[in-house]
Coordinates of C-alpha atoms and ligand atoms in Angstrom, one line a residue:
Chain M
X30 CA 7.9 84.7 124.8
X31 CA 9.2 81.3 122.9
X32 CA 7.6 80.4 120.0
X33 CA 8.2 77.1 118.3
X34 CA 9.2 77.9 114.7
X35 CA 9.2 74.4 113.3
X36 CA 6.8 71.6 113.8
X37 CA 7.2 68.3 116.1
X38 CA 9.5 66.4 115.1
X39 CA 8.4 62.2 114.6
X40 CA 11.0 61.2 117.0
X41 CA 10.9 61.8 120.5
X42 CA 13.1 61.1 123.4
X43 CA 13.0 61.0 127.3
X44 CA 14.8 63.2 129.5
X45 CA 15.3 63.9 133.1
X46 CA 14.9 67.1 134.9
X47 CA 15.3 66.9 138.6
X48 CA 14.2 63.5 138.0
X49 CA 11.1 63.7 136.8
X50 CA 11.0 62.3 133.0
X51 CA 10.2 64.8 129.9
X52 CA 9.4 63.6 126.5
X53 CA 10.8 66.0 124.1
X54 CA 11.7 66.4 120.5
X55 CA 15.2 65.1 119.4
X56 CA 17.5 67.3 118.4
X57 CA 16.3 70.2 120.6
X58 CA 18.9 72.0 123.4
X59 CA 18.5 71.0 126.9
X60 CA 17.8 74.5 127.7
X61 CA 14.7 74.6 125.4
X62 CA 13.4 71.2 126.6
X63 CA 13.3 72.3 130.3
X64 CA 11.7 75.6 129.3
X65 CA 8.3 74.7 130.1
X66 CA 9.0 72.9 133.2
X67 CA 11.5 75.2 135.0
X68 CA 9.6 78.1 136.1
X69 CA 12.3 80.3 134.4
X70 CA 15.5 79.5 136.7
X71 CA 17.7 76.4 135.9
X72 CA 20.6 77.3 138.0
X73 CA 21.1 80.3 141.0
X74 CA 24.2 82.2 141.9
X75 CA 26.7 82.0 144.7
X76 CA 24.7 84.2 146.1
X77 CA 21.6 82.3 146.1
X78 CA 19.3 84.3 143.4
X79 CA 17.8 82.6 140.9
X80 CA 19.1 82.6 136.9
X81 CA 17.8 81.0 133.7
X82 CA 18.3 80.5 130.0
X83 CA 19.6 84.5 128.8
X84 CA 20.9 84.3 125.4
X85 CA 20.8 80.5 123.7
X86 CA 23.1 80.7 122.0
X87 CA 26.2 80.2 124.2
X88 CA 27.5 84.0 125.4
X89 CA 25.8 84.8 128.6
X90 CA 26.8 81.7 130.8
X91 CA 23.4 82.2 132.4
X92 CA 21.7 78.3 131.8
X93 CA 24.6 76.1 133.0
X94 CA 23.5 72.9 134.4
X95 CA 24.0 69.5 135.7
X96 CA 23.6 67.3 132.9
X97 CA 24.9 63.7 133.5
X98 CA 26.5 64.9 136.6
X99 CA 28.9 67.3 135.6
X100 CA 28.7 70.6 136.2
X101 CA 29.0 74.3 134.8
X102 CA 27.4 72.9 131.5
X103 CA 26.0 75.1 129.3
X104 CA 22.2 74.2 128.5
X105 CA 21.7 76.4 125.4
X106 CA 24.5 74.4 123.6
X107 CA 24.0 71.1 124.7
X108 CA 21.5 68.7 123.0
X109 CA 19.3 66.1 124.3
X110 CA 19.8 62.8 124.7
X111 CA 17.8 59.8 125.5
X112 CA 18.1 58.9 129.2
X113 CA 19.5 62.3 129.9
X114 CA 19.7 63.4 133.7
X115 CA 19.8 67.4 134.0
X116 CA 19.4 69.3 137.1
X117 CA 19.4 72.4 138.2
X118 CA 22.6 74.2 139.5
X119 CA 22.5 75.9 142.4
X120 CA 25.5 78.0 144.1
X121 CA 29.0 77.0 143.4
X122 CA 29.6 73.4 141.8
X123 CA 31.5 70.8 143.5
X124 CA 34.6 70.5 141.8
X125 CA 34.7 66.0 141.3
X126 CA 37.1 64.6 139.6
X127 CA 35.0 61.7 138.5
X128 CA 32.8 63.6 136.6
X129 CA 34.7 65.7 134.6
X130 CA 34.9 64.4 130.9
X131 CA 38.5 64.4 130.3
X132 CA 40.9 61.5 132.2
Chain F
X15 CA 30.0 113.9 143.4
X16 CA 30.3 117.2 145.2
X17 CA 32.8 119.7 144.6
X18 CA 34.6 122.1 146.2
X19 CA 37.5 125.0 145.3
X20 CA 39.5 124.9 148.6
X21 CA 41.2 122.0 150.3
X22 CA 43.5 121.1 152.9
X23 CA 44.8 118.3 150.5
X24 CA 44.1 116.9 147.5
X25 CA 44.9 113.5 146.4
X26 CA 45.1 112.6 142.8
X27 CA 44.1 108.8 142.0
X28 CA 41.1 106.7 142.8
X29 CA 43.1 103.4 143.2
X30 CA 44.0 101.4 146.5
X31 CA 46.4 103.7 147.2
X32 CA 44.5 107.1 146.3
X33 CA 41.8 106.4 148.4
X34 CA 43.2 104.7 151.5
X35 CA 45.6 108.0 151.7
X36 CA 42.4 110.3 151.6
X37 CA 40.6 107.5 154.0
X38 CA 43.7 108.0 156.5
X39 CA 43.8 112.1 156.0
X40 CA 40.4 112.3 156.7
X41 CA 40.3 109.7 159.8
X42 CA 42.8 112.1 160.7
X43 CA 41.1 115.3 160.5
X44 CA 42.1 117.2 157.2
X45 CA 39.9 118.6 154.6
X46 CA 40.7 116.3 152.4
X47 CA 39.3 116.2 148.1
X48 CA 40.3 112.9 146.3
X49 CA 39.8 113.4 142.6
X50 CA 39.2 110.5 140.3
X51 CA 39.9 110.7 136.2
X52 CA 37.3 107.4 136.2
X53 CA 35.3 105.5 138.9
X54 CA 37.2 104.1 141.8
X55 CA 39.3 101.4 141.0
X56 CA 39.7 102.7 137.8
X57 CA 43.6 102.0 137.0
X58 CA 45.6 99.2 138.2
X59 CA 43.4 98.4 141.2
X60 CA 40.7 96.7 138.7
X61 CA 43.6 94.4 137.1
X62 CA 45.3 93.1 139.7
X63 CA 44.7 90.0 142.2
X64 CA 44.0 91.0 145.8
X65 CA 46.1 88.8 147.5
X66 CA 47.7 91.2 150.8
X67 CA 50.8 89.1 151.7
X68 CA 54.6 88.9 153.0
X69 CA 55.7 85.9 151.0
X70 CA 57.5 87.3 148.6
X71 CA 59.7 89.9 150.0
X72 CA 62.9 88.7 151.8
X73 CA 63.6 89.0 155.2
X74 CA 64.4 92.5 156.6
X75 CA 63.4 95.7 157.0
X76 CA 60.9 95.9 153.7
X77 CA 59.8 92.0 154.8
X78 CA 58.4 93.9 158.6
X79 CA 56.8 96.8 156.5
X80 CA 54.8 94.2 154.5
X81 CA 53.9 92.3 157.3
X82 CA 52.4 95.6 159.5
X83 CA 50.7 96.6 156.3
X84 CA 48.7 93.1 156.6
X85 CA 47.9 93.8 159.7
X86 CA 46.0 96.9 159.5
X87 CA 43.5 95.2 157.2
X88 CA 42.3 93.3 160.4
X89 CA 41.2 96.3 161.6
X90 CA 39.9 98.2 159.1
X91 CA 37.6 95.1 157.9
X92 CA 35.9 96.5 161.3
X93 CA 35.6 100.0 160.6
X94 CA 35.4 100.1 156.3
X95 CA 31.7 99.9 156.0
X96 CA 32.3 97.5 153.0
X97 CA 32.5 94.2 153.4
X98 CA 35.9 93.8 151.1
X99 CA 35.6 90.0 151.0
X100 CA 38.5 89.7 153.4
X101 CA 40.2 86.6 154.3
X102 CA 43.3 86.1 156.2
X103 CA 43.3 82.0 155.2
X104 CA 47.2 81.4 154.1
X105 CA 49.2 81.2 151.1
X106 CA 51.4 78.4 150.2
X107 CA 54.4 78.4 147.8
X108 CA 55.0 75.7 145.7
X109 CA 58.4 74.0 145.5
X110 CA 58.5 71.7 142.2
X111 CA 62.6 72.0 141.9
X112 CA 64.6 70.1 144.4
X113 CA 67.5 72.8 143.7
X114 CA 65.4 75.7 145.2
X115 CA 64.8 73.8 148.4
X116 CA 67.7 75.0 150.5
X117 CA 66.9 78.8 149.5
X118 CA 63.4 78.0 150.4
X119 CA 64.0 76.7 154.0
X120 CA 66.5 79.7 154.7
X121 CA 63.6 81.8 153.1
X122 CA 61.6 79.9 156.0
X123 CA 64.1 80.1 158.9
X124 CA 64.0 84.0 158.5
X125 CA 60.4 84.2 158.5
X126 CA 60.0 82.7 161.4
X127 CA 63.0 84.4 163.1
X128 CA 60.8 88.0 162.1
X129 CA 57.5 85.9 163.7
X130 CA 56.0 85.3 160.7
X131 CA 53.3 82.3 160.8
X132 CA 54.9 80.0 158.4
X133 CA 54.8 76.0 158.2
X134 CA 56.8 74.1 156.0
X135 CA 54.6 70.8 154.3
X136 CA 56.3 67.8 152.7
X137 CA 55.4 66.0 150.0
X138 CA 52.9 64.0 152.1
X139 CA 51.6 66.9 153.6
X140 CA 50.9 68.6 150.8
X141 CA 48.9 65.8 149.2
X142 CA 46.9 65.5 152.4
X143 CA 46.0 69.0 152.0
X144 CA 45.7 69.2 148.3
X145 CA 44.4 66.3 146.7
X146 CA 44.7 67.7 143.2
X147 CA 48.2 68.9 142.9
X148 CA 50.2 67.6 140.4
X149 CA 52.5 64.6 140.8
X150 CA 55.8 66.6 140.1
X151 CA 55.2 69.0 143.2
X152 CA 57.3 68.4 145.7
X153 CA 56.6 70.7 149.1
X154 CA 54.8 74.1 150.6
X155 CA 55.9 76.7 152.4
X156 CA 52.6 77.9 154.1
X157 CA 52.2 81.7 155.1
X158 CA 49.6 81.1 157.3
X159 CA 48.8 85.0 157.9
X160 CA 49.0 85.7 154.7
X161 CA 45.4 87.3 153.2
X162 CA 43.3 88.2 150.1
X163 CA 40.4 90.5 149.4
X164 CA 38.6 91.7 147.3
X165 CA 40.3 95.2 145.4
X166 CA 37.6 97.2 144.1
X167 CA 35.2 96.9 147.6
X168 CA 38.3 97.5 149.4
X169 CA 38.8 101.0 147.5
X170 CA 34.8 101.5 147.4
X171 CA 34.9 101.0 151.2
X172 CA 38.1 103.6 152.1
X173 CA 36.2 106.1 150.1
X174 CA 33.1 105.4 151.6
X175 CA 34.6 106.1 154.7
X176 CA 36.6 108.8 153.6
X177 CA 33.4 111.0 152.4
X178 CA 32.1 109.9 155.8
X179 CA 35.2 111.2 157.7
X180 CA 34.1 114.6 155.4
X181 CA 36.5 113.9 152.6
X182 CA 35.2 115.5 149.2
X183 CA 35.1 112.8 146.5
X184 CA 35.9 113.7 142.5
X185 CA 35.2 111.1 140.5
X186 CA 35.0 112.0 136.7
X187 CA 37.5 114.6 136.9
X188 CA 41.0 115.0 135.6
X189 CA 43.8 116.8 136.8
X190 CA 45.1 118.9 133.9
X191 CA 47.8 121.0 135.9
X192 CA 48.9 121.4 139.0
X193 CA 50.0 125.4 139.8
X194 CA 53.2 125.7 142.4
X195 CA 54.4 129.3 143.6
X196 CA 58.0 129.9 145.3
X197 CA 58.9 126.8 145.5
X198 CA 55.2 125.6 147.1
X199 CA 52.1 123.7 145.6
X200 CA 49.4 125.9 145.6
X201 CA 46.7 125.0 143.4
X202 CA 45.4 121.8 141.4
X203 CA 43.7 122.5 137.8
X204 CA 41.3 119.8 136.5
X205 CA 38.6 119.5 133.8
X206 CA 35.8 120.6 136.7
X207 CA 37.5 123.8 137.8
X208 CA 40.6 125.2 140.1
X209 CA 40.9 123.4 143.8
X210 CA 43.2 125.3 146.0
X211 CA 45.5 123.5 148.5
X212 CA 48.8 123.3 150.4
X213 CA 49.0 119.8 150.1
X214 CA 49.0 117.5 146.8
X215 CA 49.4 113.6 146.8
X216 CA 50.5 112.4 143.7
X217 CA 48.9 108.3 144.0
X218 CA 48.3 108.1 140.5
X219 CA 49.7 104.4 140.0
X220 CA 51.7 104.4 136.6
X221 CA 50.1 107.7 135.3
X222 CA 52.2 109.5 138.1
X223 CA 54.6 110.2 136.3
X224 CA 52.7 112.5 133.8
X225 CA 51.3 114.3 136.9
X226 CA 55.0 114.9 138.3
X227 CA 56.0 115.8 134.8
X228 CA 53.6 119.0 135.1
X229 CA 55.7 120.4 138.1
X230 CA 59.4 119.0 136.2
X231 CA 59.8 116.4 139.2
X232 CA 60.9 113.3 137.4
X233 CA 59.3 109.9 139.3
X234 CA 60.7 106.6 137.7
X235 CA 57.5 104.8 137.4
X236 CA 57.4 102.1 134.5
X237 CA 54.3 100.5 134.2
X238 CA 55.0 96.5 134.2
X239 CA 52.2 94.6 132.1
X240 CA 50.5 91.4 133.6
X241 CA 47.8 89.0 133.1
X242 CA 45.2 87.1 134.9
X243 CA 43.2 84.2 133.8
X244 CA 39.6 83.6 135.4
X245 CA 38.2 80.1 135.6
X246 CA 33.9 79.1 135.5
X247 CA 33.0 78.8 139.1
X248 CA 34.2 75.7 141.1
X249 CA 34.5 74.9 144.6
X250 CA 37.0 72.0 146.5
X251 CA 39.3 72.2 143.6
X252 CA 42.2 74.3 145.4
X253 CA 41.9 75.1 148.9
X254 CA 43.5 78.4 149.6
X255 CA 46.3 80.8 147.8
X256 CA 49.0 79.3 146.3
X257 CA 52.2 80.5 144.3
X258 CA 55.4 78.9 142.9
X259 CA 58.8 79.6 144.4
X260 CA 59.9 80.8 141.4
X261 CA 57.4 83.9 141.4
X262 CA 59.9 85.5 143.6
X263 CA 62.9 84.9 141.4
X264 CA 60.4 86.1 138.5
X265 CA 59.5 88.8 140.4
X266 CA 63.0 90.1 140.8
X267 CA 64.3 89.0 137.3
X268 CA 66.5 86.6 138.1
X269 CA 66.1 83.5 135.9
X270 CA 64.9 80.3 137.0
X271 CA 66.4 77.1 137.0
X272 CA 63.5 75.1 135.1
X273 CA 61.7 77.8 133.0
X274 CA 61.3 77.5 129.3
X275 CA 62.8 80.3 127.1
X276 CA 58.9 81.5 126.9
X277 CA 58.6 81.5 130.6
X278 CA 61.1 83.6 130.9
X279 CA 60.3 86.0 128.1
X280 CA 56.7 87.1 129.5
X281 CA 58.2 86.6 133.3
X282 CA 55.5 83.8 134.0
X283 CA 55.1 82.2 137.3
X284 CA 52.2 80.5 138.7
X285 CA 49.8 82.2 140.9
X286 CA 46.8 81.3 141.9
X287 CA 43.7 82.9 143.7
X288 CA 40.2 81.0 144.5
X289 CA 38.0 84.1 144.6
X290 CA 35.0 84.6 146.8
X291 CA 32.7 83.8 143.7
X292 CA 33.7 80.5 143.0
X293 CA 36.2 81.5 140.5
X294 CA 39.8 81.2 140.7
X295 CA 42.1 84.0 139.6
X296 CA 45.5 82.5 138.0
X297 CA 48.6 84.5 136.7
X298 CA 51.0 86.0 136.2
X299 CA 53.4 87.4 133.7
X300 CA 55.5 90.3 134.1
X301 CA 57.1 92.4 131.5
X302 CA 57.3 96.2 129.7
X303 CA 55.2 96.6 127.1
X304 CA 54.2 100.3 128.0
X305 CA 50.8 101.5 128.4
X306 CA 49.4 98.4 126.6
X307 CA 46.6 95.9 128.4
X308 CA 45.7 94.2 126.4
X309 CA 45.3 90.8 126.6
X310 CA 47.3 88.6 124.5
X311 CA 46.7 84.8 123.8
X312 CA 50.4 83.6 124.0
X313 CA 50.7 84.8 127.6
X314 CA 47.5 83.1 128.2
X315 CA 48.5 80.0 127.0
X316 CA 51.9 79.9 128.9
X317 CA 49.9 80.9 132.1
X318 CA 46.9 78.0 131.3
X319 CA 49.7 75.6 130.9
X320 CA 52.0 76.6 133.7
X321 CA 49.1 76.8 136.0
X322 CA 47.8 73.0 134.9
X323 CA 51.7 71.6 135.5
X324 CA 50.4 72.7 139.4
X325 CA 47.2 71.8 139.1
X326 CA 46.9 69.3 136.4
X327 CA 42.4 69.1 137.1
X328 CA 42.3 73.2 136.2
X329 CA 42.6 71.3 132.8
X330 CA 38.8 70.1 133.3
X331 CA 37.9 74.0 133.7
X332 CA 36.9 76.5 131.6
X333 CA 38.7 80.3 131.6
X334 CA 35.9 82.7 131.3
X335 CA 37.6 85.9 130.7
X336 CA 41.3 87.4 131.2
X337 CA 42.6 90.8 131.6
X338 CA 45.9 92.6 131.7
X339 CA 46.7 95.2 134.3
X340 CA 49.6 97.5 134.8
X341 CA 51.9 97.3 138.3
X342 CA 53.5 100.6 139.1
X343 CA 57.4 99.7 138.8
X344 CA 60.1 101.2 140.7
X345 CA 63.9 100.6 139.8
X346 CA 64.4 99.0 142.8
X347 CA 60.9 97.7 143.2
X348 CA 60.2 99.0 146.3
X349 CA 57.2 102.3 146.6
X350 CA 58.0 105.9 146.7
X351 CA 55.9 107.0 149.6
X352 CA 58.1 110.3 150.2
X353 CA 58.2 114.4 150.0
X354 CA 59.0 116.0 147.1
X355 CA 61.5 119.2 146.7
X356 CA 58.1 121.3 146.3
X357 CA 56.6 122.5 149.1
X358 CA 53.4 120.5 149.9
X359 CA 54.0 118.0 147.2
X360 CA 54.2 114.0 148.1
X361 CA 53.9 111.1 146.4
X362 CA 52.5 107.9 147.4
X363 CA 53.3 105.4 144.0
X364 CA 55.4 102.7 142.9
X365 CA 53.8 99.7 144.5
X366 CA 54.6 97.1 142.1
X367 CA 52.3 93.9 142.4
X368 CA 52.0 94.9 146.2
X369 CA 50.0 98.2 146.1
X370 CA 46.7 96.7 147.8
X371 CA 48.4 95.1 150.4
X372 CA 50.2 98.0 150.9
X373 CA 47.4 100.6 150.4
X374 CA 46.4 101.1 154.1
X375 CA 50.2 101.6 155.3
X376 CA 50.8 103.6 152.5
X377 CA 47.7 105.7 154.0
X378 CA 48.6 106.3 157.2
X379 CA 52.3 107.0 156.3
X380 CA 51.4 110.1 154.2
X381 CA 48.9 111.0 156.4
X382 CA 51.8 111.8 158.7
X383 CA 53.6 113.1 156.1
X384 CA 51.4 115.6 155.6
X385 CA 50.6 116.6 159.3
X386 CA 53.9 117.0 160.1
X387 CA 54.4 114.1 162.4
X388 CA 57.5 111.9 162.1
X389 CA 56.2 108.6 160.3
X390 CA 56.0 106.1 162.6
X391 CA 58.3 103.6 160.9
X392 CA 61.6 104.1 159.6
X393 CA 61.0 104.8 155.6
X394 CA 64.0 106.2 154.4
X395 CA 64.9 104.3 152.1
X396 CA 61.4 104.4 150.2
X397 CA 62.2 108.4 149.8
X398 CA 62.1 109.9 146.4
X399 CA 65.7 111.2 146.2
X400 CA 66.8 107.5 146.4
X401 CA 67.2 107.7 143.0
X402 CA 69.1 111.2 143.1
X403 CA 66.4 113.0 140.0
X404 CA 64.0 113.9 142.4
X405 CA 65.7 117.8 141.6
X406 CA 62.9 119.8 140.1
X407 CA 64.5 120.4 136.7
X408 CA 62.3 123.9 136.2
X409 CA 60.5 125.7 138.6
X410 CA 57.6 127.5 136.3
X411 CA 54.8 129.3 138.1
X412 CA 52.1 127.3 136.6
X413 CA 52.6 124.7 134.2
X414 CA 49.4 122.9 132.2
X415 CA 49.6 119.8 130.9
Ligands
LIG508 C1 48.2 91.2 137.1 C2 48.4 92.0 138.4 C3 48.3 91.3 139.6 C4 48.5 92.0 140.8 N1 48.3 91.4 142.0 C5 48.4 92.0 143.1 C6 48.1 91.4 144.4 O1 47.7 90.2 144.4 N2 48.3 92.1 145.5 C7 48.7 93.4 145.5 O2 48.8 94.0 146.6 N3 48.9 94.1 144.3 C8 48.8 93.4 143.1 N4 49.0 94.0 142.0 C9 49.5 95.4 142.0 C10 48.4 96.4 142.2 O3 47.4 96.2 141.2 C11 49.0 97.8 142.1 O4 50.1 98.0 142.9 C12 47.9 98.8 142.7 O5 46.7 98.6 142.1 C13 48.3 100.2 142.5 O6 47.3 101.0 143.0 P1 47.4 102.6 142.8 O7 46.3 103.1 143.6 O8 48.7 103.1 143.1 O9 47.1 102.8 141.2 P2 45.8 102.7 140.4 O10 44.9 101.6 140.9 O11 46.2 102.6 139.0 O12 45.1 104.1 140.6 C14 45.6 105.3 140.0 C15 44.3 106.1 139.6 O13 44.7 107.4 139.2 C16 43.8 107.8 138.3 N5 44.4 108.9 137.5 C17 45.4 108.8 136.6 N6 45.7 110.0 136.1 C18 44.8 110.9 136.6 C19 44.6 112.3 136.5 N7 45.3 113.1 135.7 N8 43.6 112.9 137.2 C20 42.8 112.1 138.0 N9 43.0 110.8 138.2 C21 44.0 110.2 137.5 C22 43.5 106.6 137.4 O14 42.2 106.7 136.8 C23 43.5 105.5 138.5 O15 42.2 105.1 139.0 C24 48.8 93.4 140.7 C25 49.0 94.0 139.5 C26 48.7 93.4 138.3 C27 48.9 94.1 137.0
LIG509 S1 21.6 80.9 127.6 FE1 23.3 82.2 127.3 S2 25.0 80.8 127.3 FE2 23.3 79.5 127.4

């Protein structure tokens, strides 16, 4: 279904999804990087079904994630980073204070 | 959706109201048609919050009627085959002005007096409770009875139950005319064909006015615009209903002692709803703009920023999507559930931001109405002729919209 349009980039970082460690081109969203190793569903509803990457490109809310420990964060949009930890979402998020980005 | 040409009542509207009345006439044995210009939940009933609640009527006669309307919801989350998301977990109002304190603990006092749960939480309290309210707050009065559901399974349910008490449900079909004879209703036109009747409800929300217009009965209905914000999904950041002690003086136009001239201009006071979904609902504003819902981003921004001055972490959370709804606005606030001059002719409107907690009283009210029985509470004073133009002012055979 995905095809990679341009070629591997030199550069290379290291993720984490559900703590296991990708390597993956810089530069790429978190929501393409996990593609290959998320059977499809990156996150599942209040009601428990299961939900994945819809639109990439920010509309459908349907890849938010856990990345760096905050919730409700939208996959498609975000970029990697070395030493990135993403996880799936599942149900509701916590609401924590801590990791919220603004003070 | 079947259809039929005869009917021992018809009720026009698909809303909370609409479709509780023809839930209650049906439970009740008439042959009962609801008809339904859209879906159910089409009007006001998709725009609205679903909090059910006695908070923010005084104490007295109106304060009782709210508080038995709340009750019947306990029972009908039994029988509704929906399940409308019901739950009776408390709302609290939010004092953040040391001059409204006194008005609050009389408001309190009288509650209680009228055996309403209520609790009264301190500063202390509060932050034991609440752990993310904002510094500035200063107490809660808690409504511990008070409940919220969810509005379009609530009107999906009573019409559920409606067709399976043998109601006939119309959705997709507009009423065009309505036909009266000597003085008596006799027939209801729509764009599906002719429905004969004795019986019409008028529960139109803030179109009822256009339906009474086809008969010459004049119903002061203005539609009173309002907003609601809806945040991502989050869970632990609020822990039940809340609203601010001004929403009642908003509510009733009075000014407010610490709103800003903007405030006051779009009638905003915080509310706030954590939905069953993970989202939370947050409003309100209140003024007349007409037909017009759309949304409009300075009455969002004044009800982001009034709702963060609660709740300063809402600041961390996204809004997803907002939408603007009409209440059905009587001059004196209060619904018109009441006969009408023309034989057979009622009408169940004027609910204000209270018509889904009021749905199910409003129900069983007119189904008394129309079976002839004394209602079982004293409603006077929510009778048409309370505002002295209920006279029809001409009395045509058949008039078509
Ligand atoms: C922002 C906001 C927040 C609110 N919060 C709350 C709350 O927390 N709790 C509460 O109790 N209330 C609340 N309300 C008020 C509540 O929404 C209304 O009082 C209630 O929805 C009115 O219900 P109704 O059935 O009378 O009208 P509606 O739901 O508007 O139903 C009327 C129906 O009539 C149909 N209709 C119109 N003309 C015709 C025709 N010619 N033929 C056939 N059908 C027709 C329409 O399609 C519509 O579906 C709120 C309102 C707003 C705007
Ligand atoms: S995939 Fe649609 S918003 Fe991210």
């Amino acid at each position: 279904m995905f095809v990679k349009v341009t070629p591997s980039a030199a550069r290379q970082v290291t993720i984490y999804f559900e703590g296991q460690p990708l390597e993956v081109d810089e530069g790429i969203t978190v929501a393409a990087a996990v593609l290959g190793s998320s059977h499809g569903w990156t996150r599942t509803t209040h009601g428990g079904h299961k939900r994945g990457p819809y639109c990439h490109m920010g509309v459908c809310f349907e890849c938010l994630m856990t990345i760096n420990g905050v919730p409700n964060q939208q996959a498609c949009l975000i970029p990697v980073a070395e030493g990135m930890r993403v996880s799936r979402q599942t149900g509701v998020p916590n609401f924590d204070k801590e990791s919220c980005n603004h003070a | 959706m079947s259809s039929k040409d005869t009917a021992g009542a018809v009720v026009i509207g698909g809303g909370a109201v609409g479709t509780a009345v023809a839930c209650y006439l049906a439970m009740d044995g008439v042959d009962v048609t609801l008809v339904e210009h859209g879906e159910f939940a089409w009007g006001s009933s998709r725009r609205c919050d679903g909090h059910v609640v006695t908070y923010d009527t005084p104490p007295g006669a109106y304060s009782q009627f709210c508080k038995y309307g709340q009750d019947m919801f306990h029972a009908a989350e039994k029988f509704l085959p929906v399940d409308f998301e019901f739950s009776p977990e408390g709302l609290g109002l939010l004092v953040d002005d040391e001059r409204d304190l006194d008005a609050v603990c009389a408001n309190y006092e009288g509650k209680k007096n009228e055996g309403v749960d209520v609790t009264l939480w301190d500063r202390d309290d509060l932050r034991h409770h609440e752990p993310n309210i904002g510094d500035s707050i200063l107490a809660c009065l808690n409504f511990n009875g008070d409940c919220k559901l969810n509005p379009m399974r609530l009107c999906q349910g009573l019409a559920m139950h409606a067709e399976a008490n043998g109601a006939t449900l119309m959705t997709r079909t507009s009423v065009t005319g309505l036909r009266t004879d000597k003085g008596r209703i006799t027939t209801v036109e729509t764009d599906k064909g002719l429905i004969h009747t004795d019986n019409v409800i008028l529960a139109a929300g803030v179109w009822t006015p256009l339906l009474a217009d086809m008969v010459g009965l004049s119903v002061p209905v203005r539609p009173r615009q309002g907003h609601v914000l809806v945040t991502e999904r989050v869970r632990n950041l609020v822990g039940k209903n809340y609203a601010e002690y001004g929403y009642l003086l908003a509510k009733g136009g009075k000014t407010r002692s610490d709103a800003t001239p903007e405030m006051e201009h779009f009638g905003v006071a915080f509310v706030l709803e954590p939905s069953h979904a993970g989202t939370i609902l947050l409003g309100s504003s209140r003024r007349y703009v007409g037909m017009n819902i759309r949304p409009d981003p300075t009455v969002m921004r004044i009800i982001a920023q009034r709702a963060r001055h609660f709740y300063p972490a809402l600041a961390d959370t996204r809004v997803i999507r907002c939408y603007a709804g009409l209440r059905p606005c009587t001059p004196d606030a209060k619904p018109i559930i009441s006969p009408t001059p023309l034989q057979g002719l009622f009408v169940a409107t004027g609910h204000e931001g209270n018509g889904i907690g009021l749905s199910l009283i409003t129900g069983k009210l007119i189904s008394e109405m129309v079976r002839g029985q004394a209602p079982f509470m004293d409603i006077s004073y929510m009778a048409l002729d309370r505002f002295g133009t209920s006279s029809v002012t001409h009395s045509a055979g058949t008039t078509t919209a």
